[in-house]
Tab-separated table of C-alpha atoms and ligand atoms in Angstrom:
chain	number	residue	atom	x	y	z
B	855	MET	CA	33.758	-7.418	-62.685
B	856	GLU	CA	31.523	-10.056	-60.990
B	857	ALA	CA	34.558	-11.911	-59.908
B	858	LEU	CA	36.133	-8.896	-58.358
B	859	ARG	CA	32.919	-8.037	-56.475
B	860	GLN	CA	32.754	-11.627	-55.123
B	861	GLU	CA	36.295	-11.564	-53.991
B	862	LEU	CA	35.627	-8.259	-51.991
B	863	GLU	CA	32.600	-9.864	-50.340
B	864	ASP	CA	34.622	-13.064	-49.425
B	865	LEU	CA	37.443	-11.014	-48.087
B	866	LYS	CA	35.128	-9.063	-45.869
B	867	ALA	CA	33.554	-12.218	-44.478
B	868	ALA	CA	36.935	-13.901	-43.842
B	869	ALA	CA	38.209	-10.590	-42.157
B	870	LEU	CA	35.479	-10.272	-39.765
B	871	ASN	CA	35.787	-13.955	-38.824
B	872	GLN	CA	39.436	-13.591	-38.134
B	873	ILE	CA	38.958	-10.373	-36.077
B	874	GLU	CA	36.247	-12.154	-33.905
B	875	ARG	CA	38.642	-15.067	-33.176
B	876	CYS	CA	41.457	-12.668	-31.927
B	877	ALA	CA	41.919	-13.590	-28.232
B	878	ASP	CA	44.251	-10.709	-27.104
B	879	ALA	CA	45.660	-7.342	-28.332
B	880	THR	CA	48.731	-8.872	-29.962
B	881	GLN	CA	46.648	-11.234	-32.140
B	882	LEU	CA	44.351	-8.319	-33.038
B	883	GLU	CA	47.344	-6.131	-34.000
B	884	GLN	CA	48.721	-8.855	-36.252
B	885	ALA	CA	45.275	-9.351	-37.824
B	886	ARG	CA	45.002	-5.553	-38.666
B	887	VAL	CA	48.354	-5.616	-40.287
B	888	GLN	CA	47.364	-8.647	-42.334
B	889	LEU	CA	44.054	-7.351	-43.343
B	890	LEU	CA	44.759	-3.475	-43.774
B	891	GLY	CA	48.606	-3.220	-44.049
B	892	ARG	CA	50.631	-2.382	-47.032
B	893	LYS	CA	50.773	-6.011	-48.186
B	894	ALA	CA	47.256	-6.713	-47.654
B	895	ARG	CA	45.093	-7.982	-50.467
B	896	LEU	CA	42.500	-5.224	-49.819
B	897	THR	CA	45.232	-2.621	-49.934
B	898	GLY	CA	46.361	-4.013	-53.275
B	899	LEU	CA	42.947	-4.006	-54.720
B	900	LEU	CA	42.308	-0.465	-53.794
B	901	ARG	CA	45.555	0.551	-55.432
B	902	GLN	CA	44.604	-1.263	-58.710
B	903	LEU	CA	41.301	0.566	-58.887
B	904	VAL	CA	42.995	2.910	-61.485
B	905	THR	CA	43.687	-0.031	-63.878
B	906	LEU	CA	39.967	-0.792	-64.084
B	907	PRO	CA	37.695	0.236	-67.133
B	908	PRO	CA	36.407	3.753	-66.306
B	909	GLN	CA	32.684	2.688	-66.199
B	910	ASP	CA	33.422	0.077	-63.531
B	911	ARG	CA	35.561	2.124	-61.208
B	912	PRO	CA	32.892	4.009	-59.206
B	913	ALA	CA	30.969	0.885	-58.165
B	914	ILE	CA	33.912	-1.272	-57.308
B	915	GLY	CA	35.699	1.653	-55.628
B	916	LEU	CA	32.671	2.189	-53.409
B	917	LEU	CA	32.360	-1.380	-52.455
B	918	ALA	CA	36.133	-1.758	-51.742
B	919	ASN	CA	36.087	1.384	-49.502
B	920	GLN	CA	32.979	0.082	-47.619
B	921	VAL	CA	34.758	-3.203	-46.971
B	922	LYS	CA	37.753	-1.354	-45.633
B	923	GLN	CA	35.810	0.795	-43.259
B	924	THR	CA	33.697	-2.236	-42.022
B	925	VAL	CA	36.925	-4.011	-41.207
B	926	GLU	CA	38.350	-0.970	-39.431
B	927	GLU	CA	35.107	-0.597	-37.361
B	928	HIS	CA	35.206	-4.305	-36.349
B	929	ILE	CA	38.868	-4.095	-35.257
B	930	ALA	CA	38.145	-1.023	-33.071
B	931	ALA	CA	35.173	-2.761	-31.524
B	932	ARG	CA	37.033	-5.813	-30.883
B	933	ARG	CA	39.844	-3.967	-29.255
B	934	ALA	CA	37.385	-2.265	-26.853
B	935	ALA	CA	35.944	-5.614	-26.049
B	936	LEU	CA	39.324	-7.102	-25.259
B	937	GLU	CA	40.249	-4.123	-23.240
B	938	SER	CA	37.285	-4.570	-20.930
B	939	ILE	CA	38.349	-8.008	-20.008
B	940	PRO	CA	40.668	-7.910	-16.924
B	941	SER	CA	44.148	-9.368	-17.555
B	942	ASP	CA	45.294	-12.603	-15.981
B	943	GLU	CA	47.495	-10.497	-13.703
B	944	VAL	CA	44.613	-8.430	-12.594
B	945	LEU	CA	42.454	-11.501	-12.090
B	946	ALA	CA	45.181	-13.074	-9.841
B	947	THR	CA	45.662	-10.146	-7.464
B	948	ASP	CA	42.284	-8.290	-7.504
B	949	ARG	CA	40.144	-10.470	-5.306
B	950	ILE	CA	36.759	-9.703	-3.850
B	951	ASP	CA	36.978	-9.421	-0.003
B	952	VAL	CA	34.034	-11.526	1.194
B	953	THR	CA	34.769	-10.467	4.853
B	954	LEU	CA	33.741	-6.878	4.251
B	955	PRO	CA	30.447	-6.081	6.265
B	956	GLY	CA	27.525	-6.097	3.906
B	957	ARG	CA	25.372	-2.995	3.218
B	958	ARG	CA	22.293	-3.459	5.365
B	959	PRO	CA	19.070	-2.516	3.511
B	960	THR	CA	16.948	0.025	5.289
B	961	MET	CA	13.899	-1.991	6.616
B	962	GLY	CA	10.498	-0.482	6.639
B	963	ARG	CA	8.085	-1.013	9.494
B	964	LEU	CA	4.303	-1.081	10.037
B	965	HIS	CA	2.644	2.398	10.767
B	966	PRO	CA	1.592	2.775	14.320
B	967	LEU	CA	-2.056	2.928	13.199
B	968	THR	CA	-1.682	-0.297	11.210
B	969	GLN	CA	-0.133	-1.935	14.352
B	970	ILE	CA	-2.902	-0.877	16.673
B	971	ILE	CA	-5.654	-1.820	14.117
B	972	ARG	CA	-4.064	-5.320	13.774
B	973	GLU	CA	-3.702	-5.657	17.525
B	974	ILE	CA	-7.402	-4.777	18.057
B	975	CYS	CA	-8.702	-7.030	15.354
B	976	GLU	CA	-6.600	-9.847	16.707
B	977	ILE	CA	-8.042	-9.538	20.128
B	978	PHE	CA	-11.673	-9.749	18.734
B	979	ALA	CA	-10.648	-12.488	16.227
B	980	GLU	CA	-9.543	-14.579	19.297
B	981	MET	CA	-13.059	-14.132	20.730
B	982	GLY	CA	-14.624	-15.483	17.543
B	983	PHE	CA	-15.217	-12.357	15.425
B	984	ALA	CA	-14.643	-12.492	11.717
B	985	VAL	CA	-12.473	-9.535	10.310
B	986	ILE	CA	-14.029	-8.126	7.228
B	987	GLU	CA	-13.670	-4.799	5.204
B	988	GLY	CA	-16.215	-2.790	3.301
B	989	PRO	CA	-16.415	0.004	0.590
B	990	GLU	CA	-15.301	3.395	1.537
B	991	VAL	CA	-17.682	4.965	-1.152
B	992	GLU	CA	-21.175	4.054	0.097
B	993	TRP	CA	-24.789	4.674	-0.585
B	994	ASP	CA	-26.783	6.963	1.389
B	995	TYR	CA	-29.002	3.977	2.099
B	996	TYR	CA	-26.316	2.035	4.079
B	997	ASN	CA	-24.531	4.901	5.736
B	998	PHE	CA	-27.803	6.500	7.035
B	999	GLU	CA	-31.220	5.225	5.960
B	1000	ALA	CA	-30.841	1.563	6.981
B	1001	LEU	CA	-29.171	2.606	10.260
B	1002	ASN	CA	-32.372	4.231	11.413
B	1003	ILE	CA	-31.213	7.722	10.260
B	1004	PRO	CA	-33.867	8.824	7.807
B	1005	GLU	CA	-33.455	11.882	5.530
B	1006	ASP	CA	-33.928	15.159	7.375
B	1007	HIS	CA	-33.224	13.477	10.625
B	1008	PRO	CA	-31.264	15.890	12.877
B	1009	ALA	CA	-28.877	13.014	13.782
B	1010	ARG	CA	-27.553	13.356	10.264
B	1011	GLU	CA	-25.649	16.524	11.502
B	1012	MET	CA	-23.409	14.280	13.645
B	1013	TRP	CA	-22.104	12.858	10.353
B	1014	ASP	CA	-21.469	15.588	7.887
B	1015	THR	CA	-19.627	14.260	4.929
B	1016	PHE	CA	-18.405	14.422	1.279
B	1017	TRP	CA	-21.034	13.590	-1.295
B	1018	ILE	CA	-20.470	12.209	-4.759
B	1019	ASP	CA	-21.794	14.125	-7.735
B	1020	PRO	CA	-24.494	11.772	-8.953
B	1021	ALA	CA	-24.125	13.204	-12.505
B	1022	SER	CA	-20.415	12.527	-12.916
B	1023	ALA	CA	-20.592	9.161	-11.114
B	1024	LYS	CA	-23.666	8.186	-13.351
B	1025	VAL	CA	-25.661	7.108	-10.395
B	1026	ASP	CA	-29.371	7.661	-9.615
B	1027	ARG	CA	-29.168	7.334	-5.778
B	1028	PRO	CA	-27.291	9.525	-3.264
B	1029	MET	CA	-23.711	8.283	-2.760
B	1030	LEU	CA	-21.065	9.622	-0.388
B	1031	LEU	CA	-17.747	8.722	1.482
B	1032	ARG	CA	-18.878	6.752	4.460
B	1033	THR	CA	-18.757	8.629	7.690
B	1034	HIS	CA	-18.413	5.547	9.887
B	1035	THR	CA	-18.006	1.696	9.435
B	1036	SER	CA	-21.527	0.970	10.727
B	1037	PRO	CA	-22.948	0.545	7.233
B	1038	MET	CA	-21.098	-2.729	7.192
B	1039	GLN	CA	-23.526	-4.007	9.828
B	1040	ILE	CA	-26.306	-3.742	7.367
B	1041	ARG	CA	-24.390	-5.210	4.422
B	1042	ILE	CA	-23.284	-8.164	6.456
B	1043	MET	CA	-26.781	-8.856	7.976
B	1044	GLU	CA	-28.444	-8.512	4.556
B	1045	GLN	CA	-26.094	-11.346	3.284
B	1046	THR	CA	-26.108	-13.688	6.231
B	1047	LYS	CA	-28.362	-15.252	8.851
B	1048	PRO	CA	-27.629	-15.039	12.518
B	1049	PRO	CA	-25.408	-15.847	14.367
B	1050	VAL	CA	-23.272	-12.897	13.213
B	1051	ARG	CA	-19.912	-11.841	14.897
B	1052	ILE	CA	-17.842	-9.498	12.831
B	1053	ILE	CA	-15.279	-6.880	13.340
B	1054	VAL	CA	-14.778	-4.230	10.476
B	1055	PRO	CA	-11.670	-2.006	10.298
B	1056	GLY	CA	-11.622	0.716	7.607
B	1057	LYS	CA	-11.229	4.369	6.492
B	1058	CYS	CA	-13.989	6.897	6.993
B	1059	TYR	CA	-14.432	10.479	6.074
B	1060	ARG	CA	-16.136	13.488	7.515
B	1061	TYR	CA	-16.436	17.223	6.561
B	1062	GLU	CA	-14.444	18.172	9.630
B	1063	ALA	CA	-12.404	21.152	10.797
B	1064	VAL	CA	-9.039	19.518	11.301
B	1065	ASP	CA	-7.636	19.941	14.842
B	1066	ALA	CA	-5.439	18.040	17.399
B	1067	SER	CA	-8.106	15.353	17.782
B	1068	HIS	CA	-10.113	15.464	14.409
B	1069	GLU	CA	-9.105	14.755	10.840
B	1070	SER	CA	-11.375	14.585	7.760
B	1071	GLN	CA	-9.963	11.123	6.977
B	1072	PHE	CA	-9.591	8.653	9.738
B	1073	HIS	CA	-10.047	4.864	10.743
B	1074	GLN	CA	-12.827	3.198	12.591
B	1075	ILE	CA	-13.274	-0.324	13.909
B	1076	GLU	CA	-16.816	-1.619	13.981
B	1077	GLY	CA	-18.056	-4.655	15.879
B	1078	LEU	CA	-21.300	-6.498	15.662
B	1079	ALA	CA	-22.742	-9.599	17.458
B	1080	VAL	CA	-26.299	-10.910	16.655
B	1081	ASP	CA	-27.783	-14.096	17.940
B	1082	GLU	CA	-30.649	-15.414	20.072
B	1083	ALA	CA	-30.674	-14.023	23.558
B	1084	VAL	CA	-27.684	-11.614	23.156
B	1085	THR	CA	-27.873	-9.077	26.111
B	1086	PHE	CA	-26.228	-6.003	27.388
B	1087	ALA	CA	-24.179	-8.361	29.772
B	1088	ASP	CA	-22.690	-9.787	26.567
B	1089	LEU	CA	-21.659	-6.399	25.298
B	1090	LYS	CA	-20.054	-5.556	28.662
B	1091	GLY	CA	-18.308	-8.736	29.004
B	1092	THR	CA	-16.914	-8.541	25.576
B	1093	LEU	CA	-15.718	-5.053	25.780
B	1094	TYR	CA	-14.270	-5.550	29.179
B	1095	ALA	CA	-12.221	-8.516	28.031
B	1096	PHE	CA	-11.012	-6.273	25.112
B	1097	VAL	CA	-10.108	-3.394	27.186
B	1098	ARG	CA	-8.134	-5.384	29.769
B	1099	ARG	CA	-6.094	-7.093	26.911
B	1100	LEU	CA	-5.210	-3.682	25.415
B	1101	PHE	CA	-4.756	-1.380	28.443
B	1102	GLY	CA	-3.969	-3.809	31.304
B	1103	ASN	CA	-5.604	-6.198	33.613
B	1104	ASP	CA	-6.660	-3.827	36.303
B	1105	ARG	CA	-8.689	-1.642	34.065
B	1106	LYS	CA	-12.301	-0.477	35.108
B	1107	ILE	CA	-14.899	0.518	32.553
B	1108	ARG	CA	-17.803	2.962	32.748
B	1109	PHE	CA	-20.860	3.127	30.665
B	1110	ARG	CA	-22.939	6.328	30.219
B	1111	CYS	CA	-26.069	6.788	28.094
B	1112	ASP	CA	-25.349	8.283	24.718
B	1113	TYR	CA	-27.394	8.611	21.649
B	1114	PHE	CA	-26.904	6.758	18.297
B	1115	PRO	CA	-29.908	6.203	16.171
B	1116	PHE	CA	-28.980	2.579	15.302
B	1117	VAL	CA	-28.884	1.302	18.865
B	1118	GLU	CA	-31.174	1.350	21.889
B	1119	PRO	CA	-29.937	1.879	24.471
B	1120	GLY	CA	-26.824	3.507	23.312
B	1121	VAL	CA	-23.763	4.283	25.404
B	1122	ASP	CA	-20.321	5.640	25.379
B	1123	MET	CA	-17.796	3.587	27.247
B	1124	SER	CA	-14.808	4.996	29.209
B	1125	ILE	CA	-11.923	3.255	30.848
B	1126	ASP	CA	-10.424	4.498	34.118
B	1127	CYS	CA	-7.354	6.443	33.332
B	1128	PHE	CA	-4.374	4.178	33.381
B	1129	ARG	CA	-2.026	7.110	33.695
B	1130	CYS	CA	-3.299	8.414	36.953
B	1131	LYS	CA	-5.452	5.462	38.031
B	1132	GLY	CA	-8.440	7.524	38.216
B	1133	ALA	CA	-7.048	10.352	40.473
B	1134	GLY	CA	-7.218	12.822	37.502
B	1135	CYS	CA	-4.405	14.101	35.305
B	1136	ARG	CA	-3.763	15.897	31.985
B	1137	LEU	CA	-4.353	12.807	29.906
B	1138	CYS	CA	-7.877	12.370	31.263
B	1139	LYS	CA	-8.560	16.061	31.675
B	1140	ALA	CA	-8.755	15.574	35.389
B	1141	SER	CA	-11.885	13.446	35.134
B	1142	GLY	CA	-10.155	10.068	35.879
B	1143	TRP	CA	-11.965	8.581	32.884
B	1144	LEU	CA	-11.006	8.223	29.235
B	1145	GLU	CA	-13.895	7.793	26.602
B	1146	ILE	CA	-12.810	5.139	24.007
B	1147	LEU	CA	-15.987	4.059	22.115
B	1148	GLY	CA	-19.539	4.183	21.303
B	1149	ALA	CA	-21.846	1.047	21.721
B	1150	GLY	CA	-25.251	-0.165	22.274
B	1151	MET	CA	-27.842	-2.873	21.644
B	1152	VAL	CA	-28.869	-3.005	17.909
B	1153	HIS	CA	-32.066	-1.101	17.333
B	1154	PRO	CA	-35.179	-3.305	16.421
B	1155	ASN	CA	-35.798	-1.074	13.319
B	1156	VAL	CA	-32.297	-2.066	12.031
B	1157	LEU	CA	-32.989	-5.683	12.497
B	1158	THR	CA	-36.383	-5.514	11.008
B	1159	ARG	CA	-35.016	-3.728	7.908
B	1160	VAL	CA	-32.455	-6.569	7.173
B	1161	GLY	CA	-35.231	-9.203	7.708
B	1162	TYR	CA	-34.135	-10.322	11.213
B	1163	ASP	CA	-37.048	-10.963	13.571
B	1164	PRO	CA	-36.371	-8.692	16.586
B	1165	ALA	CA	-38.553	-10.983	18.734
B	1166	ARG	CA	-36.178	-13.735	18.207
B	1167	TYR	CA	-32.814	-12.054	17.647
B	1168	SER	CA	-30.856	-9.297	19.551
B	1169	GLY	CA	-27.418	-8.022	19.192
B	1170	PHE	CA	-24.782	-5.355	20.332
B	1171	ALA	CA	-22.693	-3.160	18.269
B	1172	PHE	CA	-19.825	-0.922	18.916
B	1173	GLY	CA	-17.508	1.498	17.075
B	1174	LEU	CA	-14.129	2.869	18.049
B	1175	GLY	CA	-11.404	5.120	16.469
B	1176	PRO	CA	-8.019	3.171	16.541
B	1177	ALA	CA	-6.161	6.578	16.319
B	1178	ARG	CA	-7.820	7.615	19.621
B	1179	VAL	CA	-6.901	4.283	21.128
B	1180	ALA	CA	-3.277	4.609	20.077
B	1181	MET	CA	-3.105	8.193	21.274
B	1182	LEU	CA	-4.273	7.098	24.734
B	1183	LYS	CA	-2.107	4.036	24.830
B	1184	TYR	CA	1.083	5.799	23.770
B	1185	GLY	CA	0.487	9.273	25.037
B	1186	ILE	CA	0.315	11.003	21.642
B	1187	ASP	CA	-1.197	14.418	21.978
B	1188	ASP	CA	-1.784	15.360	18.367
B	1189	ILE	CA	-3.648	13.112	15.757
B	1190	ARG	CA	-2.051	14.991	12.908
B	1191	LEU	CA	1.242	13.335	13.723
B	1192	PHE	CA	-0.066	9.987	12.348
B	1193	HIS	CA	-0.163	11.427	8.757
B	1194	GLY	CA	2.678	13.984	9.165
B	1195	ASN	CA	5.228	11.548	7.600
B	1196	ASP	CA	7.856	12.472	10.209
B	1197	LEU	CA	10.191	9.638	10.579
B	1198	ARG	CA	11.281	10.750	14.052
B	1199	PHE	CA	7.776	10.072	15.132
B	1200	LEU	CA	7.168	6.952	13.066
B	1201	ARG	CA	10.448	5.332	14.187
B	1202	GLN	CA	9.235	5.243	17.796
B	1203	PHE	CA	6.839	2.249	16.909
B	1204	PRO	CA	9.205	-0.493	16.073
X	15	DAH	N1	-20.854	4.854	14.169
X	15	DAH	C1	-20.658	5.651	15.262
X	15	DAH	C2	-19.933	6.909	15.060
X	15	DAH	O1	-19.220	7.030	14.025
X	15	DAH	C3	-20.075	4.901	16.411
X	15	DAH	C4	-20.928	3.834	16.919
X	15	DAH	C5	-21.691	4.113	18.035
X	15	DAH	C6	-20.879	2.643	16.327
X	15	DAH	C7	-22.413	3.158	18.566
X	15	DAH	C8	-21.695	1.597	16.757
X	15	DAH	C9	-22.527	1.797	18.009
X	15	DAH	O2	-21.819	0.315	16.304
X	15	DAH	O3	-23.282	0.928	18.518
X	15	DAH	O4	-20.023	7.938	15.733
């Protein structure tokens, strides 16, 4: 019996080998006849099963039928494989047409806000400002306290925001989504000695009723320059240069007093309306001027808190909303368009 079992195993190995080597359908058909046809050794063995002693028949019968099935399966698989190879004839005629125009991938582009942020940062970078970023989740200390806005100060109402639940964040100090990029003034001054010249783009948040000019999530760009003998004339000259780069060489600027607790004096800056050249139009609401940023001379309390001597150092700071700048520059009348995901809008900014 052992000899018969061995013969069946050898037969299977040889058969599979032969099937694998078949190079086309004709060879495979010849192999099939040789291996499974009437005169095949395997067919003969199956036929002789009846002549075996009854106790050996089940085991040998099972093995012989398994071998037959395996061989059939391999022949079928090899046939499928051979059919998937194109014939010589097909290969000779079925050429790839390399002159067909390619399929152009759809190219993305930078969002208009990203474009304006980069443009603004670039202008200041050329003037020697370092571009840095900071955390959007901020301590109350940096967002308010260190910026000369103590708890219960009414100025906090200018910046209503979203607070982080201290229990779920496992913190023991008040934490919030920053309402402006000004906290980075403090973080940078804490870490470095003057001279400081930085520009900080980033996202800010406010608890805000959304309308055509306000969103509860928006971008700001902060600027800060501190050194010995920095004056309001430096603030004016720097912002003048900036505005002319962005809005054209004949722009005028106007400062008016405004209140921000971290600067003294504080101002808001406007440019003369480039649409109507100051005559008054819809864009400037007939005033001839467009407000574009808040600025001022860094408050001595702020300098003292970060360990700068206000008798020796002075500086200016400013903060602007790039969305507002883009709206003015491109005549966009609704801030919600920026995040509306309407490709007809976005495609206008190549
Ligand atoms: N942080 C102010 C705001 O969000 C804007 C601002 C005003 C920034 C005056 C400044 C500044 O650096 O000097 O309303």
